[in-house]
Short mmCIF file of C-alpha atoms in Angstrom, two decimals:
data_model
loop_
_atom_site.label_atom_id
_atom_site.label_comp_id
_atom_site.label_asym_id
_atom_site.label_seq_id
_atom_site.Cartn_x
_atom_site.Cartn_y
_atom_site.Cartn_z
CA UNK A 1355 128.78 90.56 129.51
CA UNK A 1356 129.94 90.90 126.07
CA UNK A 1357 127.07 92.25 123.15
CA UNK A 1358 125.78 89.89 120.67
CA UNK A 1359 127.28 91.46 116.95
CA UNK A 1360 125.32 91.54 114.35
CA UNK A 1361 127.29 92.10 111.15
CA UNK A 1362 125.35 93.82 108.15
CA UNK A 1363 126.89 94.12 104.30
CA UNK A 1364 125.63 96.74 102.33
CA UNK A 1365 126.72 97.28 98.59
CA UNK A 1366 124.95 100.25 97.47
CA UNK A 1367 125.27 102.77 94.27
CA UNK A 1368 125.92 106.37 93.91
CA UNK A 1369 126.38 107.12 90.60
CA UNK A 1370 123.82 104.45 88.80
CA UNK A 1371 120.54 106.14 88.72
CA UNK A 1372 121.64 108.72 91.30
CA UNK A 1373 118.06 110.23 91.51
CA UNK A 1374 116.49 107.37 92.76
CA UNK A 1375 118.78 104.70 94.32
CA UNK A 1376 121.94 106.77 95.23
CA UNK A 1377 122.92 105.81 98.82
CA UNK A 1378 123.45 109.56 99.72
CA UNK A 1379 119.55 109.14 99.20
CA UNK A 1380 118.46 105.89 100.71
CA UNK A 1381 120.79 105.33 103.37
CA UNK A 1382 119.24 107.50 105.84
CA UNK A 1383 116.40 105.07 106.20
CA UNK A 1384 119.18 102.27 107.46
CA UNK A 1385 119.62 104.37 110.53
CA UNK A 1386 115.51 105.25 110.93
CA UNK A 1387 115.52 101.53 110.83
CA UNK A 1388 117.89 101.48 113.40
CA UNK A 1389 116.53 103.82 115.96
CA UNK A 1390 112.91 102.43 115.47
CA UNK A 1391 114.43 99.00 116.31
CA UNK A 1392 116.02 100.45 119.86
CA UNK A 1393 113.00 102.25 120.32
CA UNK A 1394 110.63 99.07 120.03
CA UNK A 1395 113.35 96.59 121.23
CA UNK A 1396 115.73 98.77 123.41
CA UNK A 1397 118.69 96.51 122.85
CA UNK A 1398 120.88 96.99 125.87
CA UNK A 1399 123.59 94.63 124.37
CA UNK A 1400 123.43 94.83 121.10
CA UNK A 1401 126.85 95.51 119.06
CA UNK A 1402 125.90 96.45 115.24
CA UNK A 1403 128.22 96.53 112.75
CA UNK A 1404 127.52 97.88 109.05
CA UNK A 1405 129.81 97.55 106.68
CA UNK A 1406 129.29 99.69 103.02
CA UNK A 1407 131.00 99.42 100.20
CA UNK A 1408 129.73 100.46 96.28
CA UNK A 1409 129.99 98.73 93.65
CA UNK A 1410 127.89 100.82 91.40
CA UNK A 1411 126.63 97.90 89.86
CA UNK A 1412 129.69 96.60 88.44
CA UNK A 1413 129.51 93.13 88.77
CA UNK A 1414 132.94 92.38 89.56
CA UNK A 1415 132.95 94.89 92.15
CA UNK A 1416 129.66 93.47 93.26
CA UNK A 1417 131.46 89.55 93.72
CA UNK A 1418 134.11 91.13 95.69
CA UNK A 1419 132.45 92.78 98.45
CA UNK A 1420 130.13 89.92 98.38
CA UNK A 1421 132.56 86.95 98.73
CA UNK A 1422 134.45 89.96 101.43
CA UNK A 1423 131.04 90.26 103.16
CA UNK A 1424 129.93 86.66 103.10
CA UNK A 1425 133.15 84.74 103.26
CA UNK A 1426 135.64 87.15 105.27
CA UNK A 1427 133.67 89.11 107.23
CA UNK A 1428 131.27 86.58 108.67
CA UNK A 1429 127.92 89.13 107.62
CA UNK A 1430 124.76 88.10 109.10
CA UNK A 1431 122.95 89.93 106.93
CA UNK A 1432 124.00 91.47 103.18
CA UNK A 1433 121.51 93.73 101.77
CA UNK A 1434 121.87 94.86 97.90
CA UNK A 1435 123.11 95.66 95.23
CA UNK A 1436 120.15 97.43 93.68
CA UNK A 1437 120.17 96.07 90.28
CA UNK A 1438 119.02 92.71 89.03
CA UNK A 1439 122.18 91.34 87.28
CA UNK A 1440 124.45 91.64 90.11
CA UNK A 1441 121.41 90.96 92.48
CA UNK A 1442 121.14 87.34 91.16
CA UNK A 1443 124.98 87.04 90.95
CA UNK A 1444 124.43 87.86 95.32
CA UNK A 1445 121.09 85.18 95.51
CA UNK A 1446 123.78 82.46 94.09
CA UNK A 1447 126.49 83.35 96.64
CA UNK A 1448 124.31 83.87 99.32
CA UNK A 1449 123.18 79.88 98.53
CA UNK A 1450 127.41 79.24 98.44
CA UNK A 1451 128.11 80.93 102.21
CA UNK A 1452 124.67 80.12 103.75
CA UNK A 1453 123.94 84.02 104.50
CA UNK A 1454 121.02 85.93 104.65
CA UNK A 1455 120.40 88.42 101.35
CA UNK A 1456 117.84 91.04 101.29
CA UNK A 1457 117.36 92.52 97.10
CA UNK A 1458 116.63 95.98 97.03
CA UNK A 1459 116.09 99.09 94.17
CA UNK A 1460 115.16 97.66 91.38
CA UNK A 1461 115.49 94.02 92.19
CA UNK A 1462 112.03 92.81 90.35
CA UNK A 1463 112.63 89.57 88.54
CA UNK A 1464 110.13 86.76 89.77
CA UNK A 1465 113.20 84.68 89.56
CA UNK A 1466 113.90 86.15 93.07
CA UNK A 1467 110.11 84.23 94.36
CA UNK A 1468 112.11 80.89 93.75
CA UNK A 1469 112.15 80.11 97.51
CA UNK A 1470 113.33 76.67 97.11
CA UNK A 1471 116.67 77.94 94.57
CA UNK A 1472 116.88 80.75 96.89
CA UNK A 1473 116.59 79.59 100.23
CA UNK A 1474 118.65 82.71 102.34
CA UNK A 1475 117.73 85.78 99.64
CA UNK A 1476 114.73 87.95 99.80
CA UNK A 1477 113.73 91.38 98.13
CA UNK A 1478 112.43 94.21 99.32
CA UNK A 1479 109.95 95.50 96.60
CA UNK A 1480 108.39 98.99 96.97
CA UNK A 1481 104.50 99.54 96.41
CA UNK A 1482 103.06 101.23 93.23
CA UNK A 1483 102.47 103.95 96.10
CA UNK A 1484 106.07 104.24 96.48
#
């Protein structure tokens, strides 16, 4: 029996704010994610596939891997970028290609609460705690 895919788009930053959103920081908690999902779940056939690109917050690299994500690459699921302008350039395609978006870093603006203009996108907010 073949595994169900699940396709996941990430567009992350390394150089934009490096001390707080780099991926070389935060991307470790993609696979913690991961292995606490198996460990809960124990998905016997279960094919993931991550795809990562940066785009530093440039929005035209940011429209690229997004319409490559969304469009090409069938995502399921594209999480970031983690900075509002682009973010809300990923809320309007994710609305274009019908996929899921998850906002993440500092992706703040209440403009992301608009459930009904935003019907697939979502952000991830951290506590004050954080």
């Amino acid at each position: 029996m073949l595994a169900d895919r699940v396709t996941l788009g990430l567009i992350v930053s390394e150089h934009l704010l490096p001390q707080s959103i780099a991926w070389s920081l935060c991307g470790g908690a993609v696979g913690m994610a991961l292995d606490k999902l198996q460990e809960d779940f124990h998905f016997a056939d279960f094919d993931l596939r991550l795809m990562i690109g940066y785009s530093e917050c440039d929005l035209t690299k940011t429209l690229g891997l997004g319409i490559e994500y969304m469009l090409r690459q069938k995502a399921d699921v594209v999480i970031g970028p983690p900075c509002p302008e682009a973010a809300i350039m990923m809320a309007h395609l994710s609305n274009i290609y019908q996929t899921a978006w998850m906002g993440w870093g500092y992706v703040f603006s209440p403009e992301f609460t608009l459930s009904n203009k935003y019907p697939y996108g979502t952000t991830l907010v951290p506590s004050s705690n954080s």
